[in-house]
């Protein structure tokens, strides 16, 4: 039985083949969460629906239900984020973002925050592909913050000394204190005081300021590796494998 048409604004996270020339897209919206929509004829030459087979675009789609499926009637691109597809590192990040956004949007309470984060993240990745590590680190940590898995690190370590920018501190992927000395175990990692303060900033800053963070290559590398380890540990899923960490 056919239903009334609904207008969705959202981001195409994933696109998979369905039947011969059609595709099913996973469409993340702010008001309706994650919606699966069938787009007919995307594989036909010259199809006006072909755009819907390309992930990471911000679009407006009009869809209606028929026989238990949502079918796209019409759609338009708001922001293509096309530069992601011409950079291998950015493509890898885009797929990582999509996997994590799908996982987190399963919790309906987070759909609005997930959508807003996705809009900013894909836009900044498309326009700053060389900063893919820092963007990914900020994204990972913000997702964890939304899900309630991050901690606000104290500005003192376990000995009571103030955390200084250039000294190294030991952090654990299971959260908790900042340690002044090394600890054994794969969940531990040494980070600079600057990195510790950056994590606190990323977790709490206005979403519009999230990707304004800057830093050295070493800072980007350390935040990238630590947030992937923390993410994998907290969500009990290997998010590191795609990046070979």
Short mmCIF file of C-alpha atoms in Angstrom, two decimals:
data_model
loop_
_atom_site.label_atom_id
_atom_site.label_comp_id
_atom_site.label_asym_id
_atom_site.label_seq_id
_atom_site.Cartn_x
_atom_site.Cartn_y
_atom_site.Cartn_z
CA UNK A 1 0.00 0.00 0.00
CA UNK A 2 1.45 3.36 -1.00
CA UNK A 3 1.98 6.08 1.58
CA UNK A 4 2.23 9.84 1.36
CA UNK A 5 5.44 11.47 0.19
CA UNK A 6 7.98 12.62 2.79
CA UNK A 7 10.75 15.16 2.20
CA UNK A 8 14.04 14.21 3.82
CA UNK A 9 17.20 16.28 4.15
CA UNK A 10 20.25 14.21 4.94
CA UNK A 11 23.55 12.62 3.95
CA UNK A 12 24.01 9.46 1.90
CA UNK A 13 26.23 7.27 4.07
CA UNK A 14 26.15 4.05 2.06
CA UNK A 15 24.85 2.79 -1.26
CA UNK A 16 24.40 -0.86 -2.21
CA UNK A 17 23.10 -2.69 -5.27
CA UNK A 18 19.47 -3.78 -5.31
CA UNK A 19 18.05 -5.83 -8.16
CA UNK A 20 19.42 -4.99 -11.61
CA UNK A 21 19.83 -1.24 -11.92
CA UNK A 22 18.54 0.01 -8.58
CA UNK A 23 20.27 0.85 -5.30
CA UNK A 24 19.40 1.05 -1.63
CA UNK A 25 20.90 4.04 0.13
CA UNK A 26 21.42 4.50 3.87
CA UNK A 27 20.32 8.09 4.37
CA UNK A 28 21.10 9.85 7.66
CA UNK A 29 18.62 12.57 8.60
CA UNK A 30 18.27 14.78 11.63
CA UNK A 31 14.53 14.26 12.16
CA UNK A 32 14.06 10.63 11.13
CA UNK A 33 17.39 9.03 11.97
CA UNK A 34 18.79 6.52 9.50
CA UNK A 35 16.41 5.74 6.62
CA UNK A 36 16.87 3.10 3.91
CA UNK A 37 15.56 4.36 0.57
CA UNK A 38 15.36 2.50 -2.74
CA UNK A 39 16.48 4.57 -5.71
CA UNK A 40 15.37 3.13 -9.03
CA UNK A 41 17.33 3.26 -12.26
CA UNK A 42 20.65 4.55 -10.92
CA UNK A 43 22.53 2.11 -13.18
CA UNK A 44 20.90 3.35 -16.38
CA UNK A 45 22.95 5.62 -18.62
CA UNK A 46 21.78 9.22 -18.25
CA UNK A 47 19.55 8.45 -15.28
CA UNK A 48 18.53 11.58 -13.36
CA UNK A 49 18.74 9.43 -10.21
CA UNK A 50 22.41 8.50 -10.74
CA UNK A 51 23.58 11.04 -8.14
CA UNK A 52 21.97 8.96 -5.40
CA UNK A 53 24.48 6.14 -5.90
CA UNK A 54 27.36 8.33 -4.64
CA UNK A 55 27.94 8.42 -0.84
CA UNK A 56 28.74 11.42 1.37
CA UNK A 57 26.53 13.96 -0.43
CA UNK A 58 24.14 16.20 1.46
CA UNK A 59 20.82 15.94 -0.38
CA UNK A 60 17.13 16.61 -0.24
CA UNK A 61 15.04 13.60 -1.20
CA UNK A 62 11.32 13.15 -1.62
CA UNK A 63 10.33 9.53 -0.96
CA UNK A 64 7.16 7.53 -0.45
CA UNK A 65 6.43 4.09 0.97
CA UNK A 66 5.28 1.27 -1.30
CA UNK A 67 5.07 -2.42 -0.39
CA UNK A 68 7.14 -1.93 2.74
CA UNK A 69 9.95 0.04 1.03
CA UNK A 70 10.69 3.73 0.83
CA UNK A 71 11.19 4.72 -2.84
CA UNK A 72 12.75 7.97 -3.96
CA UNK A 73 10.49 10.08 -6.15
CA UNK A 74 12.84 13.00 -6.66
CA UNK A 75 15.98 14.49 -5.19
CA UNK A 76 18.57 17.22 -5.43
CA UNK A 77 22.15 17.77 -4.25
CA UNK A 78 22.77 20.44 -1.62
CA UNK A 79 26.50 19.79 -1.09
CA UNK A 80 28.32 17.18 -3.18
CA UNK A 81 31.47 16.79 -1.04
CA UNK A 82 32.89 15.37 -4.27
CA UNK A 83 36.57 16.04 -3.44
CA UNK A 84 36.46 13.12 -1.01
CA UNK A 85 36.24 10.73 -3.95
CA UNK A 86 39.45 11.96 -5.56
CA UNK A 87 41.64 11.32 -2.50
CA UNK A 88 42.33 7.76 -1.26
CA UNK A 89 42.95 8.79 2.35
CA UNK A 90 39.77 10.87 2.41
CA UNK A 91 37.80 7.98 0.90
CA UNK A 92 39.07 5.68 3.65
CA UNK A 93 38.01 8.24 6.26
CA UNK A 94 34.62 8.72 4.62
CA UNK A 95 33.91 4.99 4.88
CA UNK A 96 35.07 4.98 8.52
CA UNK A 97 32.76 7.90 9.34
CA UNK A 98 29.85 6.15 7.63
CA UNK A 99 30.40 2.91 9.58
CA UNK A 100 30.52 4.73 12.88
CA UNK A 101 27.55 6.99 12.09
CA UNK A 102 25.46 3.95 11.17
CA UNK A 103 26.47 2.29 14.45
CA UNK A 104 25.69 5.33 16.59
CA UNK A 105 22.46 6.29 14.81
CA UNK A 106 20.97 2.99 15.93
CA UNK A 107 20.36 4.87 19.17
CA UNK A 108 17.50 7.18 18.17
CA UNK A 109 18.33 9.69 20.89
CA UNK A 110 21.56 10.49 19.05
CA UNK A 111 20.20 10.92 15.51
CA UNK A 112 20.10 14.72 15.56
CA UNK A 113 23.64 15.02 16.92
CA UNK A 114 24.87 12.33 14.52
CA UNK A 115 23.38 14.15 11.54
CA UNK A 116 24.81 17.52 12.56
CA UNK A 117 28.24 15.98 13.13
CA UNK A 118 28.08 14.22 9.75
CA UNK A 119 27.29 17.47 7.90
CA UNK A 120 30.27 19.30 9.37
CA UNK A 121 32.62 16.33 9.12
CA UNK A 122 32.08 15.46 5.46
CA UNK A 123 32.17 19.12 4.45
CA UNK A 124 35.48 19.76 6.22
CA UNK A 125 37.00 16.51 4.98
CA UNK A 126 36.06 17.38 1.37
CA UNK A 127 37.62 20.83 1.68
CA UNK A 128 40.67 19.85 3.76
CA UNK A 129 41.65 16.37 2.61
CA UNK A 130 45.28 16.86 3.70
CA UNK A 131 44.07 17.18 7.30
CA UNK A 132 42.37 13.80 7.26
CA UNK A 133 44.11 12.47 10.38
CA UNK A 134 43.21 15.42 12.58
CA UNK A 135 39.65 15.50 11.22
CA UNK A 136 39.27 11.77 11.91
CA UNK A 137 40.64 12.15 15.44
CA UNK A 138 38.24 15.00 16.20
CA UNK A 139 35.34 13.03 14.73
CA UNK A 140 36.18 9.89 16.74
CA UNK A 141 36.42 11.75 20.01
CA UNK A 142 33.25 13.75 19.41
CA UNK A 143 31.31 10.58 18.65
CA UNK A 144 32.58 9.06 21.89
CA UNK A 145 31.57 12.23 23.72
CA UNK A 146 28.04 12.09 22.27
CA UNK A 147 27.75 8.45 23.32
CA UNK A 148 29.01 9.25 26.82
CA UNK A 149 32.28 7.31 26.64
CA UNK A 150 34.82 10.12 27.02
CA UNK A 151 36.23 11.56 30.18
CA UNK A 152 37.32 15.10 30.89
CA UNK A 153 40.97 14.71 31.75
CA UNK A 154 42.18 16.58 34.82
CA UNK A 155 44.84 19.23 34.36
CA UNK A 156 46.93 17.37 36.94
CA UNK A 157 48.41 13.89 36.69
CA UNK A 158 48.34 11.08 39.26
CA UNK A 159 51.17 12.69 41.22
CA UNK A 160 49.29 15.99 41.54
CA UNK A 161 51.60 17.86 39.16
CA UNK A 162 50.13 20.21 36.56
CA UNK A 163 49.96 18.89 33.01
CA UNK A 164 52.33 20.89 30.81
CA UNK A 165 52.13 21.11 27.03
CA UNK A 166 55.43 19.49 26.07
CA UNK A 167 55.70 16.69 28.65
CA UNK A 168 54.44 13.20 27.88
CA UNK A 169 51.68 11.49 29.84
CA UNK A 170 50.27 7.99 29.77
CA UNK A 171 46.57 7.60 28.95
CA UNK A 172 44.50 4.44 28.83
CA UNK A 173 41.91 3.55 26.19
CA UNK A 174 39.57 2.48 29.00
CA UNK A 175 39.42 6.02 30.37
CA UNK A 176 40.49 7.15 33.80
CA UNK A 177 43.47 9.07 35.08
CA UNK A 178 46.49 10.61 33.41
CA UNK A 179 49.64 8.81 34.49
CA UNK A 180 53.06 10.39 34.79
CA UNK A 181 54.97 7.20 33.89
CA UNK A 182 54.69 4.45 31.29
CA UNK A 183 52.33 1.53 31.80
CA UNK A 184 52.48 -1.80 30.01
CA UNK A 185 49.56 -3.00 27.92
CA UNK A 186 48.26 -2.23 24.44
CA UNK A 187 45.49 0.01 25.83
CA UNK A 188 48.05 2.55 27.05
CA UNK A 189 49.58 5.30 24.95
CA UNK A 190 51.87 8.25 25.62
CA UNK A 191 50.42 11.65 24.69
CA UNK A 192 51.71 15.18 25.10
CA UNK A 193 50.03 17.68 27.38
CA UNK A 194 48.88 19.53 24.26
CA UNK A 195 47.13 16.37 23.04
CA UNK A 196 45.42 15.87 26.41
CA UNK A 197 44.09 19.42 26.34
CA UNK A 198 43.00 18.98 22.71
CA UNK A 199 40.89 15.96 23.69
CA UNK A 200 39.13 18.00 26.37
CA UNK A 201 38.47 20.78 23.85
CA UNK A 202 37.13 18.43 21.16
CA UNK A 203 34.72 16.78 23.59
CA UNK A 204 33.12 20.01 24.74
CA UNK A 205 33.51 22.73 22.07
CA UNK A 206 30.70 24.09 19.91
CA UNK A 207 30.23 21.83 16.88
CA UNK A 208 30.93 24.80 14.60
CA UNK A 209 34.41 25.13 16.13
CA UNK A 210 35.25 21.42 16.09
CA UNK A 211 37.32 21.39 12.92
CA UNK A 212 38.99 24.72 13.56
CA UNK A 213 41.52 22.87 15.72
CA UNK A 214 45.07 22.96 14.38
CA UNK A 215 48.26 21.18 15.32
CA UNK A 216 51.55 19.69 14.23
CA UNK A 217 51.88 16.45 12.30
CA UNK A 218 52.99 14.65 15.46
CA UNK A 219 49.90 15.90 17.31
CA UNK A 220 47.65 14.71 14.46
CA UNK A 221 49.35 11.30 14.44
CA UNK A 222 49.07 10.77 18.18
CA UNK A 223 45.43 11.90 18.42
CA UNK A 224 44.53 9.81 15.38
CA UNK A 225 46.03 6.63 16.83
CA UNK A 226 44.78 7.16 20.39
CA UNK A 227 41.17 7.96 19.44
CA UNK A 228 40.98 4.88 17.20
CA UNK A 229 42.28 2.69 20.04
CA UNK A 230 39.90 4.29 22.53
CA UNK A 231 36.99 3.96 20.10
CA UNK A 232 37.68 0.27 19.43
CA UNK A 233 38.09 -0.49 23.13
CA UNK A 234 34.97 1.33 24.30
CA UNK A 235 32.63 0.12 21.54
CA UNK A 236 34.14 -3.38 21.44
CA UNK A 237 34.63 -3.27 17.68
CA UNK A 238 37.79 -3.00 15.59
CA UNK A 239 37.78 0.44 14.00
CA UNK A 240 41.57 0.36 13.59
CA UNK A 241 41.81 -2.32 10.90
CA UNK A 242 40.90 -0.06 7.99
CA UNK A 243 43.84 2.17 8.90
CA UNK A 244 46.21 -0.73 9.67
CA UNK A 245 46.91 0.37 13.24
#
